PDB file of C-alpha atoms and ligand atoms in Angstrom:
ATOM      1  CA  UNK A   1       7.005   0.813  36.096  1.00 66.00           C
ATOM      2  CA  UNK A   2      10.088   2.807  34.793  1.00 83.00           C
ATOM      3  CA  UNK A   3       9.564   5.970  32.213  1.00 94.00           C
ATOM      4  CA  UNK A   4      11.877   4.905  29.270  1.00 97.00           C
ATOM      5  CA  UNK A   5      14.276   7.253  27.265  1.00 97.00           C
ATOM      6  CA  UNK A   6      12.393   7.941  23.962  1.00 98.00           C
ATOM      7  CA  UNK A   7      15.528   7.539  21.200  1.00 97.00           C
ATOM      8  CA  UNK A   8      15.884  10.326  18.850  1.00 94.00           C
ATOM      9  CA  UNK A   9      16.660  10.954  14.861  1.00 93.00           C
ATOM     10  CA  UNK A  10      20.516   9.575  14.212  1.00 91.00           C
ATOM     11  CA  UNK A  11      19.679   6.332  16.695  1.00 96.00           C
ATOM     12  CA  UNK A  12      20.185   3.170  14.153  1.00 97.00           C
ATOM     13  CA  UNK A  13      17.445   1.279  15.290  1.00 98.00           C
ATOM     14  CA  UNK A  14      14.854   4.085  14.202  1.00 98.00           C
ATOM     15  CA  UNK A  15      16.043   2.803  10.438  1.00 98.00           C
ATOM     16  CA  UNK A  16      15.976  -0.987  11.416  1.00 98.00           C
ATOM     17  CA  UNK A  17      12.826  -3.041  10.138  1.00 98.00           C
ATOM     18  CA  UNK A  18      11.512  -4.606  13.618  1.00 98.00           C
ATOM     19  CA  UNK A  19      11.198  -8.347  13.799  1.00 98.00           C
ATOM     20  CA  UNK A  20       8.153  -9.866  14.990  1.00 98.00           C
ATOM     21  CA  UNK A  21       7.038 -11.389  18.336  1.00 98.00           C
ATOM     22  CA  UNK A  22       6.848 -14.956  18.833  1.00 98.00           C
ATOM     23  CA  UNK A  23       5.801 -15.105  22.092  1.00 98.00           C
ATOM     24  CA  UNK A  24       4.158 -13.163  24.625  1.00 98.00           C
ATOM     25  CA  UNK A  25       6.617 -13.009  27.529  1.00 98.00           C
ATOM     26  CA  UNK A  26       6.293 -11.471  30.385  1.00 98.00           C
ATOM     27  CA  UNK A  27       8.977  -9.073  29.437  1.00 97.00           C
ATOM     28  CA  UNK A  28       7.064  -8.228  26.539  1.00 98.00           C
ATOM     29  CA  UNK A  29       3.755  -7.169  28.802  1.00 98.00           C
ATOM     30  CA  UNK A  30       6.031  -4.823  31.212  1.00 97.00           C
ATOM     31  CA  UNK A  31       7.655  -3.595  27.630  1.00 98.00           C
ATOM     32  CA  UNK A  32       4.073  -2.662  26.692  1.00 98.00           C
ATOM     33  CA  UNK A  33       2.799  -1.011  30.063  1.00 97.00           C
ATOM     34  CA  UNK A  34       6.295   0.636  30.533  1.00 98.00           C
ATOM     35  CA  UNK A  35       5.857   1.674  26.603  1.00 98.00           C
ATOM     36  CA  UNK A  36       2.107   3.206  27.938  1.00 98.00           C
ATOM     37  CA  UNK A  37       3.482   4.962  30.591  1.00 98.00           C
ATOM     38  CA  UNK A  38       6.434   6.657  28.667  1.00 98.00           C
ATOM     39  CA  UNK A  39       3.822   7.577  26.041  1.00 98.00           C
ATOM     40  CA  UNK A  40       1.398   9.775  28.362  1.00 98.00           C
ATOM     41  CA  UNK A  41       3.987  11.160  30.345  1.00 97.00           C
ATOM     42  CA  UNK A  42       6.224  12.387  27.008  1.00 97.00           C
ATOM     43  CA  UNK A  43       3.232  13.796  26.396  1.00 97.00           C
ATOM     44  CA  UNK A  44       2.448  11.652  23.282  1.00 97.00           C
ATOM     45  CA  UNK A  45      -0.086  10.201  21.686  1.00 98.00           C
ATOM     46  CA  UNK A  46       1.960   7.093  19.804  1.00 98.00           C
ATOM     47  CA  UNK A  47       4.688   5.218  21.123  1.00 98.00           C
ATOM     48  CA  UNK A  48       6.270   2.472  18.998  1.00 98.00           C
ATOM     49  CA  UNK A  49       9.349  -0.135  20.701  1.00 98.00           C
ATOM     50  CA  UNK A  50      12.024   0.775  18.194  1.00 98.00           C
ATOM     51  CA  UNK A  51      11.521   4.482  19.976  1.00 98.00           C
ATOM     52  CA  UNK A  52      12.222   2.598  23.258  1.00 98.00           C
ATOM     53  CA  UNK A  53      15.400   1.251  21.474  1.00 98.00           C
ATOM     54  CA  UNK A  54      13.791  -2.603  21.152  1.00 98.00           C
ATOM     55  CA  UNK A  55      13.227  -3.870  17.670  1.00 98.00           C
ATOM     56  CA  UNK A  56      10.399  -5.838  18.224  1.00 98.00           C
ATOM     57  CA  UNK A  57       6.633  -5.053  16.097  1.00 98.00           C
ATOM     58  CA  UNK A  58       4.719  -3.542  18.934  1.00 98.00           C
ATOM     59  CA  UNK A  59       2.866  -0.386  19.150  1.00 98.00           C
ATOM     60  CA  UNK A  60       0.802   1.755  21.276  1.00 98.00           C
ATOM     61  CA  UNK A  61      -1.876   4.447  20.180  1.00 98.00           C
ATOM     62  CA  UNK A  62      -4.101   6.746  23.181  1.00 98.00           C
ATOM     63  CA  UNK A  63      -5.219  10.065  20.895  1.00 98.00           C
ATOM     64  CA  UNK A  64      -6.858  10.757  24.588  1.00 98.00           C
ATOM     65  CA  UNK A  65      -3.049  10.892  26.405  1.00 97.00           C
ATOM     66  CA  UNK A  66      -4.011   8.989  29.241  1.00 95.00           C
ATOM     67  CA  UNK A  67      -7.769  10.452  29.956  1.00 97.00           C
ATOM     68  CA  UNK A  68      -9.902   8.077  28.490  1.00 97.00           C
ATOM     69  CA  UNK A  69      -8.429   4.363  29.274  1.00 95.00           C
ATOM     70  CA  UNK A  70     -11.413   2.820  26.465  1.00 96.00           C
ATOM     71  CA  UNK A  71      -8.933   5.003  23.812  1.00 97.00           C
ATOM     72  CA  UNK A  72      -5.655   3.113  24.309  1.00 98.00           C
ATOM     73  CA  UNK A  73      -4.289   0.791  21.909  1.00 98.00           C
ATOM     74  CA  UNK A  74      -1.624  -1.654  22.697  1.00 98.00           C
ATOM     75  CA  UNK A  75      -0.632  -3.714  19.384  1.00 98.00           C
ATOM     76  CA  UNK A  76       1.450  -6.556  19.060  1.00 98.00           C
ATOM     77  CA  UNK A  77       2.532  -7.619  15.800  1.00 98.00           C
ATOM     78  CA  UNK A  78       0.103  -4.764  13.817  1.00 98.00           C
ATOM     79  CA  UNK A  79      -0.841  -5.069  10.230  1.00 98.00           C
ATOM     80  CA  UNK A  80      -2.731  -3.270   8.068  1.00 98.00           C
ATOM     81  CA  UNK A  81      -5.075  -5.495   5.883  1.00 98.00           C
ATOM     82  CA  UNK A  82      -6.868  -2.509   4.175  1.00 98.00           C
ATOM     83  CA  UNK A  83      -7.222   0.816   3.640  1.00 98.00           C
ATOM     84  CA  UNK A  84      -9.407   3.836   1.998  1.00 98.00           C
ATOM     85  CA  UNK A  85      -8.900   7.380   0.990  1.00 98.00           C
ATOM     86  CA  UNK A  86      -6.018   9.508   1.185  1.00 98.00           C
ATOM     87  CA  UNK A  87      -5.705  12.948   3.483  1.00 98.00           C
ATOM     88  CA  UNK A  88      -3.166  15.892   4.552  1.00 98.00           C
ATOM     89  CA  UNK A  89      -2.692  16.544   7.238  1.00 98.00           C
ATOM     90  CA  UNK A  90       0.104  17.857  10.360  1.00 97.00           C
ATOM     91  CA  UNK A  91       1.782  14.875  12.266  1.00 97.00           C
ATOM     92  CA  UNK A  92       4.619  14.900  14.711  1.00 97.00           C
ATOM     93  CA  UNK A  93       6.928  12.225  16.852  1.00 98.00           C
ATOM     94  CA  UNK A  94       8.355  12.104  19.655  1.00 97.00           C
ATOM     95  CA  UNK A  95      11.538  10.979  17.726  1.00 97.00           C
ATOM     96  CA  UNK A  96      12.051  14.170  15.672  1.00 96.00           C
ATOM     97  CA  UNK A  97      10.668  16.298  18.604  1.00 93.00           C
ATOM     98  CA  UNK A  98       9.836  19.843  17.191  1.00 91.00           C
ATOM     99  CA  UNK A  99       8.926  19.242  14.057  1.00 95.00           C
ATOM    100  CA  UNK A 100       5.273  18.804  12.447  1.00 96.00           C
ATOM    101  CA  UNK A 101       4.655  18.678   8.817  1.00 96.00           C
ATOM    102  CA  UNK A 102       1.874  17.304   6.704  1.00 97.00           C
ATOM    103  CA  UNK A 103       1.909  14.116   5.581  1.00 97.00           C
ATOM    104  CA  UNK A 104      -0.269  12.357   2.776  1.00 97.00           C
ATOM    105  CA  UNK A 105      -2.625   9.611   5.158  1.00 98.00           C
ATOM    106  CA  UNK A 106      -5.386   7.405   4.137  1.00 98.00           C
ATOM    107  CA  UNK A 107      -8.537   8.375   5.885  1.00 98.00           C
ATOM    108  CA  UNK A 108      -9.390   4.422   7.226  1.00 98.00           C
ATOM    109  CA  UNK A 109      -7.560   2.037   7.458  1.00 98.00           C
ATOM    110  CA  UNK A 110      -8.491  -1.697   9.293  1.00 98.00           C
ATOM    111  CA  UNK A 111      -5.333  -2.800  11.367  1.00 98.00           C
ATOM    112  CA  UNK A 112      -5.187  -6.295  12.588  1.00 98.00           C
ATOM    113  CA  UNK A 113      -2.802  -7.723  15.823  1.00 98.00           C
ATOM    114  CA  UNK A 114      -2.819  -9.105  19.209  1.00 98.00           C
ATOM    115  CA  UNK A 115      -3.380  -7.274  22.191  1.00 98.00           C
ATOM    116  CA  UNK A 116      -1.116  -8.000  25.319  1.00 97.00           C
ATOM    117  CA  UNK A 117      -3.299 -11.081  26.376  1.00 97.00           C
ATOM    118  CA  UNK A 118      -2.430 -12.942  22.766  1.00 97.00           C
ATOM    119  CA  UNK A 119      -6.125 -12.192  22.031  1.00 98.00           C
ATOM    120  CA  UNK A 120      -6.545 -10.724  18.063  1.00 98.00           C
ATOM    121  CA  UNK A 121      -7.985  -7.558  17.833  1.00 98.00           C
ATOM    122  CA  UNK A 122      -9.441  -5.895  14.353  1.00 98.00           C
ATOM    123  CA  UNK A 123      -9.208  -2.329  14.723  1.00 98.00           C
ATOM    124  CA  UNK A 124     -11.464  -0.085  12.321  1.00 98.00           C
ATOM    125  CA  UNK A 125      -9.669   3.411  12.352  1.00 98.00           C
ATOM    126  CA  UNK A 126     -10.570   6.777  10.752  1.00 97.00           C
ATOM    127  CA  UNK A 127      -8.958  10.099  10.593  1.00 96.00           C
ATOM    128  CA  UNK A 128      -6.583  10.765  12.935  1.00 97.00           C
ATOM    129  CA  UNK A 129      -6.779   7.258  15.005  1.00 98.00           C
ATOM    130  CA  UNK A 130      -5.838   5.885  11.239  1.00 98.00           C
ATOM    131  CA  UNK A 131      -2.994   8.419  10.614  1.00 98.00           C
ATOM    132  CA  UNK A 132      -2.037   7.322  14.270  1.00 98.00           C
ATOM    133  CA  UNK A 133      -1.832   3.956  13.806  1.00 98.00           C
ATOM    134  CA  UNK A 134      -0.524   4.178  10.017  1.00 98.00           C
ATOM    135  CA  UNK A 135       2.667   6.467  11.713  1.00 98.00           C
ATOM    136  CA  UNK A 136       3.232   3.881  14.588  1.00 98.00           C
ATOM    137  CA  UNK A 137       3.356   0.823  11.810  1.00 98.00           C
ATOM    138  CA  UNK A 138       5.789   2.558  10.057  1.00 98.00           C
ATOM    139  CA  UNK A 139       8.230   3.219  12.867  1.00 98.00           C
ATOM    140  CA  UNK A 140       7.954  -0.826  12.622  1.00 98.00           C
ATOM    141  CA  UNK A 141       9.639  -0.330   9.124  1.00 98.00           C
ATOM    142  CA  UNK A 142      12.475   1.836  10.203  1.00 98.00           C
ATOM    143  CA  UNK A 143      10.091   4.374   8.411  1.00 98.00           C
ATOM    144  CA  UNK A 144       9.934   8.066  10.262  1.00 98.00           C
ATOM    145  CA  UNK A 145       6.950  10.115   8.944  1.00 98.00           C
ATOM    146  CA  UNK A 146       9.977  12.686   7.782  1.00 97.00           C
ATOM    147  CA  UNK A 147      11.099  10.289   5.207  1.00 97.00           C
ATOM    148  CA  UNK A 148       7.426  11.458   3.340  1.00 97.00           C
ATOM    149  CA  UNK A 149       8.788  15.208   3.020  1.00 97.00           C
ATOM    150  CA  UNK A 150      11.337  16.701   0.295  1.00 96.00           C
ATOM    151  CA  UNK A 151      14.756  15.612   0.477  1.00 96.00           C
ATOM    152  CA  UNK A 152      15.875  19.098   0.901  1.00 96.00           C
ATOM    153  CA  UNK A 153      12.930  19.122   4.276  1.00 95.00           C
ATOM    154  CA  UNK A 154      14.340  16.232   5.423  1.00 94.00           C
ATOM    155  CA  UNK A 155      18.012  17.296   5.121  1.00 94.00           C
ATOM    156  CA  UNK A 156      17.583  20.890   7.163  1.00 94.00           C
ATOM    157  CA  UNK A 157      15.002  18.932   9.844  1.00 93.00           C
ATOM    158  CA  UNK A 158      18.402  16.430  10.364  1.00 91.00           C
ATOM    159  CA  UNK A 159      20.723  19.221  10.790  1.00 92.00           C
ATOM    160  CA  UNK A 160      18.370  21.364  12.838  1.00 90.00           C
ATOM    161  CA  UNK A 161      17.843  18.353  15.455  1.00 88.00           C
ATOM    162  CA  UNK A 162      21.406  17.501  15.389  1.00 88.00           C
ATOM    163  CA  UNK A 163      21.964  20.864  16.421  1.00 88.00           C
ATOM    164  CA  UNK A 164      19.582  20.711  19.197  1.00 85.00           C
ATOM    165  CA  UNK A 165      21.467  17.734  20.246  1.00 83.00           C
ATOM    166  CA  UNK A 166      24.850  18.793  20.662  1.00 86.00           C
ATOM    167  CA  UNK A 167      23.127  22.203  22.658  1.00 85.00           C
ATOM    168  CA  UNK A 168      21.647  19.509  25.082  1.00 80.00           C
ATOM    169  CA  UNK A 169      24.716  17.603  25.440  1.00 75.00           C
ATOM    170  CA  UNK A 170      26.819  20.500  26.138  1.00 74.00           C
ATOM    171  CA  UNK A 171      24.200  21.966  28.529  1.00 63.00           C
TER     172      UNK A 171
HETATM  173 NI1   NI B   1       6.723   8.590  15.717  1.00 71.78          NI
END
């Protein structure tokens, strides 16, 4: 299985609402392992396939980077269907690398999709696994957890990591 390139802040398809899957391809199961793999090695603990540069609505969640396998999450097609509670606290991406700021969460949320098999799965998530999962959803969106923060926040984090950018590609 190949790493992937993780796409960063400026790439259009960040912004771009994902469409969903139809059907389960074989493609779409190497997409998801490859996904996996490019997640722990990053290291990260939420990937989502925009960040991969394909608009499709899959995720996947591991808070345990690859140590406990009973902790990974692979989500096709993810919805929330409820949620509970709101709470601050420090997230990050691995598509605006550097930067973690707090962002307003709710404390549980109850996520339904299909796992790579086509079988539905009803996830129950608190705390972080929910701010996890909430973040990955969102990338679905063309949301990036930025987009919560001041405009004025989100206007220096764009020109900082634009910056970095042009360092790299110079380097
Ligand atoms: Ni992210």
């Amino acid at each position: 299985m190949a790493l992937m390139e993780i796409l960063t802040l400026g790439e259009k398809v960040l912004k771009k609402k994902a469409v969903t899957v139809e059907e389960i391809t074989e493609d779409i199961k190497l997409l998801a392992a490859s996904m996996v793999e490019t997640m722990h090695s990053a290291p990260g603990i939420g990937l989502a396939a925009p960040q991969v540069g394909q608009s499709i609505r899959l995720i996947t969640v591991d808070l345990s980077v690859g140590r406990n396998p009973d902790e990974l999450v692979v989500l096709i097609n993810p919805e929330i269907v409820d949620s509970e509670g709101e709470v601050l606290d420090v997230e990050g991406c691995l598509s605006v690398p550097g930067v973690n700021e707090k962002v307003l969460r709710p404390v549980r949320v109850v996520v339904k999709g299909l796992d790579p098999e086509g079988r539905e799965k009803i996830i129950n998530a608190s705390d972080y696994m929910a701010r996890a999962l909430c973040h990955e959803i969102d990338h679905l969106e063309g949301k990036l957890f930025i987009d919560y923060l001041s405009p004025l926040k989100r206007k220096l984090i764009k020109s900082k990591i634009r910056k970095e950018k042009e360092k790299g590609a110079q380097a």
